[in-house]
Tab-separated table of C-alpha atoms in Angstrom:
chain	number	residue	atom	x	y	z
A	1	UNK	CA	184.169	101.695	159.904
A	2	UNK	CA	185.872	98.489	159.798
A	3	UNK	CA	185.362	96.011	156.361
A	4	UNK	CA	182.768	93.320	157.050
A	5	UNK	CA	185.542	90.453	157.289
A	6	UNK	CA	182.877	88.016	155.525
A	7	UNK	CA	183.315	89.956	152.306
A	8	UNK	CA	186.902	89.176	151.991
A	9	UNK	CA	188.773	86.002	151.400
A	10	UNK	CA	191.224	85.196	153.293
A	11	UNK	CA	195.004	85.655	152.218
A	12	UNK	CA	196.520	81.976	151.417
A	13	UNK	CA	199.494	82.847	153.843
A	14	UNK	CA	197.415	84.469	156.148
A	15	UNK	CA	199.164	88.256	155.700
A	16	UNK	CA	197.102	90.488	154.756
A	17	UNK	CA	197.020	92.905	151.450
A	18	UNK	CA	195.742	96.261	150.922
A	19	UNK	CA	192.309	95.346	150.180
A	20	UNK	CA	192.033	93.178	153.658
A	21	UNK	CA	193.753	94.716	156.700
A	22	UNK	CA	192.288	96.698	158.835
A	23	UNK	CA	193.604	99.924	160.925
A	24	UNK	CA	197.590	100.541	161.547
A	25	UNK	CA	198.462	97.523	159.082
A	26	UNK	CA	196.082	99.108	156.604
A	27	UNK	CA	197.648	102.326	156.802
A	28	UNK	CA	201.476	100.453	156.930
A	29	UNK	CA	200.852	98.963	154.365
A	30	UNK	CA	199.039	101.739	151.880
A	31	UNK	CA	201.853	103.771	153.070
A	32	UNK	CA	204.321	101.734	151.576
A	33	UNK	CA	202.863	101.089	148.360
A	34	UNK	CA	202.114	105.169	148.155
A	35	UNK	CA	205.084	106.112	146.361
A	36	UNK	CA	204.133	103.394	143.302
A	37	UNK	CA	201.523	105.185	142.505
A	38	UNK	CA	202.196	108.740	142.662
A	39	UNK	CA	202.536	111.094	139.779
A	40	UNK	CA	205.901	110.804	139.799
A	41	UNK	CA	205.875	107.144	139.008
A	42	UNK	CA	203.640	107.171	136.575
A	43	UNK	CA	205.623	108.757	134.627
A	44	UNK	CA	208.555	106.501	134.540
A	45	UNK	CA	205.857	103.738	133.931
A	46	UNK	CA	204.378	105.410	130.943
A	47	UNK	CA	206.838	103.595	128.574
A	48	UNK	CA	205.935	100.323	129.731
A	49	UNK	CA	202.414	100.839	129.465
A	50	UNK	CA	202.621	102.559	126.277
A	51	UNK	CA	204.973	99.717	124.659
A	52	UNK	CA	201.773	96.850	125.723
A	53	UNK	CA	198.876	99.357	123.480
A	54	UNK	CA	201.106	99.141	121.022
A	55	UNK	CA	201.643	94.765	121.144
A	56	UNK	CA	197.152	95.145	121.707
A	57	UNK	CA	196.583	97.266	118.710
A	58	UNK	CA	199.559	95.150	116.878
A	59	UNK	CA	197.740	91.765	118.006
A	60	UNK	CA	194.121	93.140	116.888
A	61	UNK	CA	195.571	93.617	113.737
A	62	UNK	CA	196.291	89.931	113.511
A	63	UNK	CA	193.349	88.744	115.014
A	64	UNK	CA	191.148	90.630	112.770
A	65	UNK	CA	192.996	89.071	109.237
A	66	UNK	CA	192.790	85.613	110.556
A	67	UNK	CA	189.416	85.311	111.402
A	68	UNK	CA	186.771	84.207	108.975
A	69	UNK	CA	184.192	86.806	109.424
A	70	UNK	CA	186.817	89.823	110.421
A	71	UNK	CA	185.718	89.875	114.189
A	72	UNK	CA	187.497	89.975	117.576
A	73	UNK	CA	186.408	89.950	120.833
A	74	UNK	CA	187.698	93.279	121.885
A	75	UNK	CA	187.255	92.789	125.814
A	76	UNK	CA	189.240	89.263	125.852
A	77	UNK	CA	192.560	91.545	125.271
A	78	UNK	CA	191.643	94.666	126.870
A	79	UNK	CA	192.410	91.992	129.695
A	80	UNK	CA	195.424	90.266	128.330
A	81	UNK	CA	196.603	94.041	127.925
A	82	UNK	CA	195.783	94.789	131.781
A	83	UNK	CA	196.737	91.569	132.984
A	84	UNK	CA	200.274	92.396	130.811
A	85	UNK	CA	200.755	95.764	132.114
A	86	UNK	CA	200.142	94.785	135.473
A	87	UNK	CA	202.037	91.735	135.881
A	88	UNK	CA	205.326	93.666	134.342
A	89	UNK	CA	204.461	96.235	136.763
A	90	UNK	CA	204.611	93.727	140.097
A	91	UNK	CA	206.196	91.181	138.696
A	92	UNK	CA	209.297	92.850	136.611
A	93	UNK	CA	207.720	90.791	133.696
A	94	UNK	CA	204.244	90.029	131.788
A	95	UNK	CA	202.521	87.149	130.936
A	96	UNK	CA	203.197	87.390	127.739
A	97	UNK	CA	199.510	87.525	126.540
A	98	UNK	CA	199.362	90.020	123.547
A	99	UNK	CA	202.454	88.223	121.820
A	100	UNK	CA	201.981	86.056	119.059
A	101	UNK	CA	199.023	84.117	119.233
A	102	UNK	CA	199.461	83.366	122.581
A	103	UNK	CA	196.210	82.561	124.800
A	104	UNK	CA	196.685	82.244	128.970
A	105	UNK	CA	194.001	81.446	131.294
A	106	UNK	CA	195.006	83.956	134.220
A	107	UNK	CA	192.608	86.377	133.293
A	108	UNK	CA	189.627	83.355	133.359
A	109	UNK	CA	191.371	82.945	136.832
A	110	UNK	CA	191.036	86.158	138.290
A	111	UNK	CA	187.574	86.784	137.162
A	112	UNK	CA	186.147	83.158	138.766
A	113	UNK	CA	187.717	84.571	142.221
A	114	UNK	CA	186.125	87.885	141.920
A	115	UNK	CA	182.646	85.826	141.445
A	116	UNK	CA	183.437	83.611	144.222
A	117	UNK	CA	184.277	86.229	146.635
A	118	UNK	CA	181.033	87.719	145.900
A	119	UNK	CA	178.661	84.647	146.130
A	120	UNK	CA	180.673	83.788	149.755
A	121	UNK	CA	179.831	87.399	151.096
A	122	UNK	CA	176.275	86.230	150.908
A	123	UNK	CA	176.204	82.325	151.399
A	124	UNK	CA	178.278	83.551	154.419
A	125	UNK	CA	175.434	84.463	156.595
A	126	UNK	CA	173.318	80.974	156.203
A	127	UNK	CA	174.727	78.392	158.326
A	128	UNK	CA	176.040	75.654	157.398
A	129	UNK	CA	175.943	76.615	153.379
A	130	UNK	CA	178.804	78.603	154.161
A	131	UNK	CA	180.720	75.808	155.380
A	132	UNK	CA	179.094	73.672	152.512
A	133	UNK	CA	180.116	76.014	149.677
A	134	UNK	CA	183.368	77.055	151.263
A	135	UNK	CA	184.772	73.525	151.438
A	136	UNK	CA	183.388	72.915	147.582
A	137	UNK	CA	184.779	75.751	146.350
A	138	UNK	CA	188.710	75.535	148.040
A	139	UNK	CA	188.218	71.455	147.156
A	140	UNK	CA	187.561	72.057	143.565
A	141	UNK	CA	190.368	74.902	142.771
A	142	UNK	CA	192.792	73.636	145.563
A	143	UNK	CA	195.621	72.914	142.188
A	144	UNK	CA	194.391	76.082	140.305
A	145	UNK	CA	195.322	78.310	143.543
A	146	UNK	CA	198.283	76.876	144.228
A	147	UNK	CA	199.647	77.041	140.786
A	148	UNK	CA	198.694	80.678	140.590
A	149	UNK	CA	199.728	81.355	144.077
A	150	UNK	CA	203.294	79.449	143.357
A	151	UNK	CA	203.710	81.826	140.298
A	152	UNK	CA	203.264	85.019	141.792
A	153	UNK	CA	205.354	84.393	144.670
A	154	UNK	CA	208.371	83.232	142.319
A	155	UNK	CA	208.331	86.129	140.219
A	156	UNK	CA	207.854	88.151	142.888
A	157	UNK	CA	211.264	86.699	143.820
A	158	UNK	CA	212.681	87.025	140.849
A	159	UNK	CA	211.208	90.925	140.759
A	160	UNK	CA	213.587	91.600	144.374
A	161	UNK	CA	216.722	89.665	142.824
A	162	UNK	CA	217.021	92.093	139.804
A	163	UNK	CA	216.763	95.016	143.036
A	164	UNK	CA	216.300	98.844	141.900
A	165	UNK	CA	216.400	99.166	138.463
A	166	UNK	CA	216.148	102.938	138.060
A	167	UNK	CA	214.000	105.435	136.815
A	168	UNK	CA	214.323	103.806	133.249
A	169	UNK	CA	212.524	100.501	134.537
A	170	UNK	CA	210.177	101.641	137.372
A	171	UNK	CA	207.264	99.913	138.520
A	172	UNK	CA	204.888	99.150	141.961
A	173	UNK	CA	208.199	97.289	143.839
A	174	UNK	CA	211.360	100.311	142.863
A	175	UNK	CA	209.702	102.382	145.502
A	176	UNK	CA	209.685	99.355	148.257
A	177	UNK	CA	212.352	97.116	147.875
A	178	UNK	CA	214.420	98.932	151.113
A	179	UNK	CA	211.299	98.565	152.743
A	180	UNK	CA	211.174	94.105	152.849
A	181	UNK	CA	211.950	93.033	155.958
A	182	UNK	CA	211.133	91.014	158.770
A	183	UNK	CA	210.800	92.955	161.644
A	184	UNK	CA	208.283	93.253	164.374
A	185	UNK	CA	206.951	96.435	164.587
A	186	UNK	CA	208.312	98.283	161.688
A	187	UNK	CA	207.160	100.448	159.381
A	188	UNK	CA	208.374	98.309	155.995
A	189	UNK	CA	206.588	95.477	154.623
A	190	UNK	CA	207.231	92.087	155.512
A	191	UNK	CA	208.214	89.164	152.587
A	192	UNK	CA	204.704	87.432	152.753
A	193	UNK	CA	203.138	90.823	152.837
A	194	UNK	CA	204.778	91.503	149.417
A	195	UNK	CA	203.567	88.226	148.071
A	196	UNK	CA	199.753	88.498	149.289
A	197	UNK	CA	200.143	92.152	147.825
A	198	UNK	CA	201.544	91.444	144.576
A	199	UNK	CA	199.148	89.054	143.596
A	200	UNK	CA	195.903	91.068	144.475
A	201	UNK	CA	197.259	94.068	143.010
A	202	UNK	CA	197.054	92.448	139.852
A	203	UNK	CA	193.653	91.037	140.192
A	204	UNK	CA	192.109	94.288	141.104
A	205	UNK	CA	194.346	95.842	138.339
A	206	UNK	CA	193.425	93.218	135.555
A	207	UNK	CA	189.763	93.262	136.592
A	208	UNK	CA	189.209	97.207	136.497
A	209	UNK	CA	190.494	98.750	133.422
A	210	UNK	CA	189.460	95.707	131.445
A	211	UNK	CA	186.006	96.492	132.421
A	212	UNK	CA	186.195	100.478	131.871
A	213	UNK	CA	187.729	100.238	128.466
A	214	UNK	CA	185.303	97.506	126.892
A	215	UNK	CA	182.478	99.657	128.536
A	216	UNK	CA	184.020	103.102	126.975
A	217	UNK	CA	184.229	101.319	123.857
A	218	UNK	CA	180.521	100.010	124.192
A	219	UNK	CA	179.454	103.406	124.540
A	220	UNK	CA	181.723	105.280	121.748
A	221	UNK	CA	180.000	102.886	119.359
A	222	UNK	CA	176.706	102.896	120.684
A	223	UNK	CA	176.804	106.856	121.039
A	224	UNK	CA	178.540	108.115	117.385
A	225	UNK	CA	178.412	112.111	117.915
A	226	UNK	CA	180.223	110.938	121.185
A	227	UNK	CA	182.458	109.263	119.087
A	228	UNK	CA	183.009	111.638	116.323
A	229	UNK	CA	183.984	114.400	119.348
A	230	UNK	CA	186.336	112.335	120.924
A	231	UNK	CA	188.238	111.377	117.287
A	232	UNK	CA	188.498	115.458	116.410
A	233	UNK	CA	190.074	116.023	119.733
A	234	UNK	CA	192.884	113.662	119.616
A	235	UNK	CA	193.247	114.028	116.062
A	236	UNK	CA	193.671	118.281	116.361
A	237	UNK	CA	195.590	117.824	119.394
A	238	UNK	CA	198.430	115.861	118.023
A	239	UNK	CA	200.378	116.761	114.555
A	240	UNK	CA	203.015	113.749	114.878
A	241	UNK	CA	202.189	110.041	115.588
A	242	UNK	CA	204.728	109.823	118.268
A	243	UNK	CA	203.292	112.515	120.104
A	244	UNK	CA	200.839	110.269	121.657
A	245	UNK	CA	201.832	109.122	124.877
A	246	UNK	CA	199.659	108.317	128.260
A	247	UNK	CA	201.367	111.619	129.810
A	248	UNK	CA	199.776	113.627	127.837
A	249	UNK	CA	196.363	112.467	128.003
A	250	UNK	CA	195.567	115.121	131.112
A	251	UNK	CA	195.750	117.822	127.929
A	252	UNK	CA	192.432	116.251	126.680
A	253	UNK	CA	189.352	117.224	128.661
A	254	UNK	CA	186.808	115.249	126.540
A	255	UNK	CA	188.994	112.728	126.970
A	256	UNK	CA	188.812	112.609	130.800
A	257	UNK	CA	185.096	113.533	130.764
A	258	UNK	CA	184.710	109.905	128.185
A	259	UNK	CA	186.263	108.247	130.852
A	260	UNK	CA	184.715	109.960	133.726
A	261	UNK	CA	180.972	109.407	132.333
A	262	UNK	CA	181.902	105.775	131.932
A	263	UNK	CA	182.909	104.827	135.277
A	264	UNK	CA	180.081	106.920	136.693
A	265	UNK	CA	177.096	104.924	134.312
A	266	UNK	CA	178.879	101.434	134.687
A	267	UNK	CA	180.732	101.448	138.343
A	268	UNK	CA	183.864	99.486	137.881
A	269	UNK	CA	182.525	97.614	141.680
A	270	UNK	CA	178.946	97.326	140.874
A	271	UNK	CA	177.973	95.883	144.715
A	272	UNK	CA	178.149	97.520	147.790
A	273	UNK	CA	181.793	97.348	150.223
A	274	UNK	CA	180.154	96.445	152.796
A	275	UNK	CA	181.641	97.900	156.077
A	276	UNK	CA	180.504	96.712	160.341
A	277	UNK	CA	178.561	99.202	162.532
A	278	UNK	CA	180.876	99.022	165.797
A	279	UNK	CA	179.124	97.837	168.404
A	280	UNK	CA	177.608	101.191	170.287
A	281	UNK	CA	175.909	102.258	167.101
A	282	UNK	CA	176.336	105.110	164.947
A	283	UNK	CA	174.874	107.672	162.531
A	284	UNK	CA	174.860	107.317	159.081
A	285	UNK	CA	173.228	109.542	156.765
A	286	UNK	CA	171.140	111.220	159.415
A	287	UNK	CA	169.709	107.861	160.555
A	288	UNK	CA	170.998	105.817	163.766
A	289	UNK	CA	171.899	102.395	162.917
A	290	UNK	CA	172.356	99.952	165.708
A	291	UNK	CA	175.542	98.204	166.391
A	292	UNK	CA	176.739	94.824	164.512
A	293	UNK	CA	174.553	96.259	161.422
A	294	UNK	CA	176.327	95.360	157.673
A	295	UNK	CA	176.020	98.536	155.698
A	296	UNK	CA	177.620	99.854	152.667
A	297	UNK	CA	177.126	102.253	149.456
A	298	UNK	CA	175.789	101.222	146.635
A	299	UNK	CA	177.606	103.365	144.486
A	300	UNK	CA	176.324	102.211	141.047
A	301	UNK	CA	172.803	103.016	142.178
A	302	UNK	CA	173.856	106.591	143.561
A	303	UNK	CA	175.925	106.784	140.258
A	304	UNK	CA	172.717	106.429	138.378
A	305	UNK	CA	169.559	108.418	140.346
A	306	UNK	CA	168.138	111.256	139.141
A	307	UNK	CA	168.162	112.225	142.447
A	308	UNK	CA	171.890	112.912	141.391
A	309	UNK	CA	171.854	113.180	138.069
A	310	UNK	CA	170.258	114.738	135.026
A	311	UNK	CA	169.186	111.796	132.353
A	312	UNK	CA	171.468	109.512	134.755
A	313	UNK	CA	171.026	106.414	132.009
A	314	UNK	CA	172.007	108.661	129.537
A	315	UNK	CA	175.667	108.709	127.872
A	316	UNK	CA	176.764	112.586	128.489
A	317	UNK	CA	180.618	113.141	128.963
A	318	UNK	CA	179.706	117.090	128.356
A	319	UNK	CA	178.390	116.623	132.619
A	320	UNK	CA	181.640	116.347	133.370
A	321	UNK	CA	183.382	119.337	131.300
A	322	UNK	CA	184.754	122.464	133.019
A	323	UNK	CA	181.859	125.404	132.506
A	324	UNK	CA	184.740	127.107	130.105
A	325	UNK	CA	184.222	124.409	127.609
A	326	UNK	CA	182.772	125.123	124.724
A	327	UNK	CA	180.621	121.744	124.896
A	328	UNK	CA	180.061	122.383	127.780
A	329	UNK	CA	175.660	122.047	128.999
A	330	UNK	CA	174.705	123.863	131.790
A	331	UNK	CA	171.880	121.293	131.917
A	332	UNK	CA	174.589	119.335	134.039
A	333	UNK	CA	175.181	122.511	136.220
A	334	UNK	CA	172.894	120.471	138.690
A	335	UNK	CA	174.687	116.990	139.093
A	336	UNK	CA	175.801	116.193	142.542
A	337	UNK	CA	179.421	115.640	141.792
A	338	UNK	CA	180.321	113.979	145.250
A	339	UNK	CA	177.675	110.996	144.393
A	340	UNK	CA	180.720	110.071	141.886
A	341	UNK	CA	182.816	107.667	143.588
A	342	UNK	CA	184.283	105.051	141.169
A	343	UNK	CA	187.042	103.931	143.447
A	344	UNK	CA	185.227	103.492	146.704
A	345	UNK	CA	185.190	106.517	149.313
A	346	UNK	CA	187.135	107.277	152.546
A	347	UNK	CA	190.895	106.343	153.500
A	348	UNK	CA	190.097	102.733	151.841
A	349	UNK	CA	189.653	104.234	148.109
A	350	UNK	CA	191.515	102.654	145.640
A	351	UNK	CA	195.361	103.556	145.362
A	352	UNK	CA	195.433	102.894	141.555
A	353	UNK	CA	192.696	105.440	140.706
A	354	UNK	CA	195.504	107.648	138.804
A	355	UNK	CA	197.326	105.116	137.125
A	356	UNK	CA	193.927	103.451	136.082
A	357	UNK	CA	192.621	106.830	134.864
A	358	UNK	CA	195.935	107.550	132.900
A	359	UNK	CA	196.386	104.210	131.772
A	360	UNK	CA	192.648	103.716	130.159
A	361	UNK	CA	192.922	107.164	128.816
A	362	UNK	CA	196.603	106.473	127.088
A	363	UNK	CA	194.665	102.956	125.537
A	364	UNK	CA	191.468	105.106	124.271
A	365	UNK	CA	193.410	108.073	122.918
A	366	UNK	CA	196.246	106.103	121.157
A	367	UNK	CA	193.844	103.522	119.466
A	368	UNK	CA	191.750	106.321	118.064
A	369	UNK	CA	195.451	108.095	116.876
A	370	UNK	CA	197.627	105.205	115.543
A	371	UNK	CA	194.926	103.076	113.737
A	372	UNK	CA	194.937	104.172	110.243
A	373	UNK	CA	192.928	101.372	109.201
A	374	UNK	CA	190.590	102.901	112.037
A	375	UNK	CA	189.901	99.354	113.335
A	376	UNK	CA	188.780	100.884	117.252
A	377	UNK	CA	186.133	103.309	115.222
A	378	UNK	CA	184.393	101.647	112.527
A	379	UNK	CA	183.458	98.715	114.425
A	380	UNK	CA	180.719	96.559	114.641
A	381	UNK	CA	178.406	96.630	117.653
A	382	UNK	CA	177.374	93.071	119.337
A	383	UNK	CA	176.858	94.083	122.633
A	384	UNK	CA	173.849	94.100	125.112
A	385	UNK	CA	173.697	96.660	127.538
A	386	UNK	CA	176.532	95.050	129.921
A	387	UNK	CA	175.581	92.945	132.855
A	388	UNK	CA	176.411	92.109	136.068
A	389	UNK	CA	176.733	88.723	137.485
A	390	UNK	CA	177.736	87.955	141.491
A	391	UNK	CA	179.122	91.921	141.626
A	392	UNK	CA	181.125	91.106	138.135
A	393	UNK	CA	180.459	92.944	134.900
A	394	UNK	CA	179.874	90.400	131.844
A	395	UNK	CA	181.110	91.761	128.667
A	396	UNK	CA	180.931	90.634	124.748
A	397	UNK	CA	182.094	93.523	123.130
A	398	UNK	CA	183.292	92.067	119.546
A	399	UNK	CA	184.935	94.466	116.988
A	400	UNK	CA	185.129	93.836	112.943
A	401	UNK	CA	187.851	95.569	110.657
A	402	UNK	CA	186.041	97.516	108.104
């Protein structure tokens, strides 16, 4: 079914991304972008990424000595990291964020247009607050837009000046650059294409793995036999420091199942994608539901009913352990797998789901591995059970350096 075009803001240039088009142009596009994402590239990305965990756990450090009671709040630069990684990524180069002492408000940015987007899906539908709220809202960030849109599209420029630059520097544009052109038609992707694309790949990229890692963290700490689990496997698995690399995080089951059980307790999208009924009707779920209806999944309730899942509120990695495993519980043997959907369902699920996977996993594994002063373990907890505001998690996840 086609996206409900009120939940989507509409591109600045008016091409569309990944996250807006609809039918061939969807599938141009994704099919474009496929190749940036594969296994393949992941690889070649994995020093990148790994060379940013290292600046995070290096800037941690710091942030820990200099402040007066020891503390840091640990999900402000899991998204400097993300928003790093993912600008480098698109953009051929970061933002610089986990450098120094450096401080950028991109990441403040990205999360006020995620809230917006989700308070106009719902002020949509009442005429004329729609209009009302809509003309507010562009009035009042009109410069901040601009400026952000103005950056994106110049390093984007820069990114296709420096052209291929070979398996030792790939990222999400080496697999496209002979694809830019102009052409009616065709199956590349057009120059303002690029530029929508770039920028909203990292906002959904910075927004995501932010939220998964502080919430993975939340939990470690919150649940320390969890923890303690977790810590033996990495620690057994590797004898040499420089073992550790986000490649080899598929070798770590617990691992995977850490990460797994987060996203399925604390959806990374915690509202429904809404999608349109066409307009003959159709079946959904056994029910008929007429024509012009707004439906969707709400994924973080299926995610959490016992109708799916044993103690559903509960923390349990072990649910998602292969029956081999010698944690694993065949209390879980009953869990309706398919209700886990983290990265939406269908040919519209999200293209980054590996890399985000990989990426969060190389981040949890190598914090728990390189910091002998074990600043990601024995940390202080100061953290309600996270939140959700307009659709957006709200985090406060502060760690202090024992």
């Amino acid at each position: 079914m086609a996206k409900d075009p009120f939940s989507m803001t509409p591109p600045m240039n008016g091409a569309e991304s990944l996250f807006t088009a609809t039918g061939d142009t969807h599938v141009r596009i994704r099919r474009n972008f496929a190749n940036a994402f594969s296994d393949k590239a992941l690889r070649e990305q994995s020093k990148i990424i790994e060379g940013y965990i290292t600046l995070l756990l290096q800037r941690l450090r710091r942030e820990t000595m200099k402040s007066p009671v020891g503390e840091v709040d640990l999900a402000k630069f899991f998204g400097y990291l993300s928003l790093d990684i993912y600008a480098d990524l698109m953009f051929g180069e970061s933002f610089h964020g986990l450098e120094g002492d450096n401080e950028h408000s991109w990441i403040l940015g990205f999360f006020l247009g995620a809230k917006f987007g989700s308070v106009r899906n719902s002020i949509q539908r009442f005429h004329p607050f729609e209009v009302i709220f809509g003309w507010l809202f562009l009035r009042l960030t009109a410069k901040m837009r601009a400026q952000n849109w103005k950056l994106a599209t110049d390093r984007i420029t820069n990114r296709l000046e420096m052209g291929d630059l070979g398996a030792e520097r790939s990222d999400f544009v080496s697999p496209i650059i002979g694809n830019v052109n102009e052409s009616e038609g065709g199956k590349g992707i057009t120059r303002k294409e690029l530029n929508t694309n770039g920028l909203a790949i990292v906002i959904a990229g910075c927004q995501l793995p932010t939220v998964a890692l502080a919430t993975a963290c939340y939990f470690l700490m919150r649940y320390p036999r969890t923890m303690r689990i977790l810590t033996e496997e990495v620690r057994s698995y590797y004898s040499e420091e420089k073992n550790i690399n986000v490649q080899s995080t598929s070798e770590l089951p617990y691992l995977e199942a850490v990460i797994n059980e987060t996203l399925r307790i604390h959806h990374p999208t915690p509202i429904h994608l809404p999608r349109n009924v066409p307009p003959e009707g159709a079946a959904v779920a056994g029910q008929w539901v007429p024509g012009g209806s707004v439906i969707g999944i709400a994924m973080q309730t299926a995610q959490t009913s016992p109708l799916n899942f044993f103690e559903p509120k509960v923390f349990h990695p072990e649910r998602f352990l292969p029956e081999g495993h010698p944690l694993y519980d065949v209390r879980f043997g009953g869990d309706q797998k398919e209700a886990f959907k983290p990265f939406s369902a269908g040919p519209r699920n999200f293209d980054g789901e590996r890399g985000l996977r990989r990426g969060g996993e190389g981040i949890q594994h190598t914090g728990r591995g390189k910091c002998r002063e074990r600043l990601l373990i024995h940390a202080q907890l100061h953290m309600k059970y996270p939140s959700t505001v307009n659709g957006v998690w709200e985090h406060g996840l502060r760690i202090a350096q024992k």
